[in-house]
Structure formats: C-alpha cells, structure tokens
C-alpha cells in the first residue's frame, strides 16, 4: 500500500493499484489525495482484497465522500493553532513590554523576572549573567535586595551553569525521552526544600550565551510544553535586549577598554585574516611614512605683476580726441597711446602769434622814431608773447600721451570714451615693462611663520599649466588681507630667469620649499596645528 500512497502523492490525483501480493493475498489499493487550496495535506489510502464482486469505482466514490470531513478537521486544526499562536504572541508581548520600557539594565532585568513570575504563576524567577565561565544571579523576582553569597542563590547559579554548559534548556521534572541531560544541580535545587518544578532557559546575543533564567513553582504544577515554548521565545528576544542595555549602562572608560580588548582579541585571534593583513599593511605604511623624509612645501596662490607700474595721467583738463591703445597692447617707448583735443590750444597759439606780430610792428615803429621808452616796452611785450607761445606749444605737445618705455598696457580703455572730459591728473593708462616681472604670493596666516627670505620654490600658472617657473622669496609684508574668507599675507618673490611668456595678471599656484620632513609629519601638519589651537582654547 505504501507504493500506492507514493504514487498518489506524485500524481496528486486519485489512483487505483491492483494485482499485487501482500500476506499471500492478491490485493488492490485506492489512493485519494487530500488537497486544500492547491496544497497537498495528505492521502487517504484503502487496501482491499480482490474479490469477484469488488466494485473499485464505488470504493473511490466512498473515499471521496470522506474528503469533506477530513478537510473540516484540517480547518479546525488551523483555527486552533492560529488562536494558540495569537495567545502566545500576546503573552510574549506582555512579558516583554515592561523590560523594553525600562532604560536601565538593572531595572529592566528586575521588571522582566517579576513579570515572568506573575504571569506564569511561578514562586520565584531568577536571572543570571554569564561572566568568566560562571553565572552570577543579578535579579530575583519580588526582591530588590538579596544575599548573593547565600546557599540558595549559589544553587540557582549552579543550575544556570549546568544548563549553559550543556547548551540547552532544562525542565524538571525531566521528560522520559531526555535522560541524557545532566541534572545534578537541578536535582539539588529541587530537593533543597519543598519539591519544585524548575525550568532553566538560556539567554543569547548574536549566538553567544550571555546568561540564563531559572523559573520555579510548586512540584504539582510542572511546566507544560506550550509554556516552555513561550518562555524560550521570549528569552530569545529578552537576551539581546538586556545585554544591549547592560552594555549601554557601562561607564565611558569601561566601554573604551572593552572595545580595545575586543579589537585586540580580533587581531590576535585565529580568525579575521583580512583584518590582520590590513593592520600589517597599515603598520608598514606608518613606518615608511615616519622614516622617509621628503621636501616640505607651502602652497600659496600666486599672481604675476610687473616689477614696476608706470601711470600715464592726463596733463591738463580737456577732452579725449582719440585712443590708440587698449589693455594688453604691447607698445614701444614714445608710441602714442591717446591724444587730447588741442583745438583750444591751437586757437590760443594763433592769438598769441597775432599779438606777437602786432608788437613786432610797434617795435619797428619805435625804432624808426628812436623812441627809447617805446622800444623797451614793445621788446618786453614781444618776449612775453613768445613765452606764452612756447608754453602753449609745450602744452600742445603734451596732448599726445606717449608710452614712457617698452611695455604692455595693463589698464586704460579709452576707445569707448572718445569725447569724454578728463581732468588734470586723472589716471588714463597703466603700463608695465615686458622684461621685469615679480610673483606675488598670498600666504595663509597659518604658514606665515615658516616663510622667510631666500626660500626657493616653483610656480605653475593657469595660462601655462605645462611649465614651471622657479621663484625665490623676498620681502614678507606685515599687512594682512582677506581672500576667500582667509587671512593672507603678501610675500614678494623674484624670478631668477626672466621670460617673455609671462604677462601681468596671470594667476597660478606656487609651492615654496621650507625644509625636509618625514611624510607623517607633513600629512599631519595641519591636524597638529589645529589640535594645538583647540587644546589652548579649551584649557582652563
């Protein structure tokens, strides 16, 4: 018949198997699967001896008529199991609620054992913590203070050790099918007074046993299987909760020491080869960084400026007549940059030429008349007119603004200002020479103490990223400025070799070599300075 059952399970439909011998008789078997919502719950199989009047179709129909009764029993079983599961879950939540609400470990443990004692009708519930391969009772139900050295407490701790050492819960009276479990300590606890029923369950966290819980009550009321399942389920949640609260309640120094010990155990233990390799590599890298000295550089923003900057200002009040140069133009000495309107000056020169001609005629008339007084007066007037003309011609020449030397125009765009008025002394152009530059460094105040005259370095400009230029620091100014929210000081640097690739206004990054230091000192330079300031700020 077993083959008929297997065939029914495989095909999941009614089958009839006939013509096989069993106990010396020719038999046949009928198998009908019990299905519920498409799932196979079992098989109804009937074995019959073969007879002449045997109607197999009728047998199959009768078996099918029995299926509703079987399905009804399955429904009743599921309902009972669901109700039991709900009741068990409700009881577990009620047992855990009090312990979860308490922030401190000792209070949470006391609350848990008291709730277990009340809800499971126990006489006493004890909770212990595993420490150095020994159990220590930390909480007793309905008892805030108890003597940990008393004989009863020691027996409870021994019972906890017995269950923990075997790695399984112990229930007394012991089940008849569980005679291999050692229960000497539990027997001693039971017979120390009135016979009792005892249940010891383990508390775990991350697979590691952290303690145990011992429940006791009268011997005439032993712990049932469903109660054991409930206690074990609650203990599976209670163990991690209590251990987490205990770890959080430790003082900060204790936590630090524990973490160091845990890390040391992981490093020295037989596992975590990756961690050991990482620590070894970190140690080698640290040793290399401490023993290897490299140049220590200070980084600063750099800007190219002309060695000198010459201002071309308006020599007189007037108007812009024309503009021949704009910023960026390269000009030669005496090249005209711009001209001012000279019409008024030319009219004034023409007027004084007329005055001089008139005085010249008067002078000639006085000579003809031999009038000494008139000769002296007209001669003086002629000299005055010539002086005025010379002054006006000089002013006329100055209306042409010329480059004072070969260089590049830095500022002054008068091309859009033709006809605009200018006043005497107004700056119209700035010119720098082409063959004399300097580098201006903006050094952060945190690095200023390391900078002095005569330090060598290199600069890379944004316009020429493929080339480096050597520099040598010069004067360090004592006036601070603000750039990008930082206090910086200006340091002038000279270019040992001049080049025609540079232009005033170029910017870049400079690195000044201070000395040679270990890599570790260089990497932690900023951190050490910050730590010194922080310690100084917070020290009383």
PDB file of C-alpha atoms in Angstrom, residues 18 20 25 34 51 72 89 92 122 175 214 234 237 244 296 325 345 415 432 467 502 510 520:
ATOM      1  CA  UNK A  18      -4.387  -3.699  -8.302  1.00  0.00           C
ATOM      2  CA  UNK A  20      -0.112  -7.074  -6.150  1.00  0.00           C
ATOM      3  CA  UNK A  25      -3.316 -12.469  -0.906  1.00  0.00           C
ATOM      4  CA  UNK A  34      -6.337  15.492   0.296  1.00  0.00           C
ATOM      5  CA  UNK A  51     -12.957 -10.367  -4.928  1.00  0.00           C
ATOM      6  CA  UNK A  72     -13.128  20.127   8.066  1.00  0.00           C
ATOM      7  CA  UNK A  89       2.214  36.206  20.835  1.00  0.00           C
ATOM      8  CA  UNK A  92       5.096  37.270  24.808  1.00  0.00           C
ATOM      9  CA  UNK A 122       5.828  30.995  39.489  1.00  0.00           C
ATOM     10  CA  UNK A 175      10.989  14.239  30.206  1.00  0.00           C
ATOM     11  CA  UNK A 214      15.538  29.935  36.235  1.00  0.00           C
ATOM     12  CA  UNK A 234      10.517  35.450  24.984  1.00  0.00           C
ATOM     13  CA  UNK A 237      14.193  38.423  22.420  1.00  0.00           C
ATOM     14  CA  UNK A 244      22.308  45.792  24.905  1.00  0.00           C
ATOM     15  CA  UNK A 296      58.006  70.108   2.831  1.00  0.00           C
ATOM     16  CA  UNK A 325      45.979 101.615 -27.199  1.00  0.00           C
ATOM     17  CA  UNK A 345      45.359 125.376 -27.539  1.00  0.00           C
ATOM     18  CA  UNK A 415      38.369 103.611 -27.092  1.00  0.00           C
ATOM     19  CA  UNK A 432      54.404  97.625 -17.055  1.00  0.00           C
ATOM     20  CA  UNK A 467      55.564  74.757 -17.490  1.00  0.00           C
ATOM     21  CA  UNK A 502      54.665  85.945 -18.724  1.00  0.00           C
ATOM     22  CA  UNK A 510      53.133  78.327  -6.003  1.00  0.00           C
ATOM     23  CA  UNK A 520      53.886  61.531   8.523  1.00  0.00           C
TER      24      UNK A 520
END
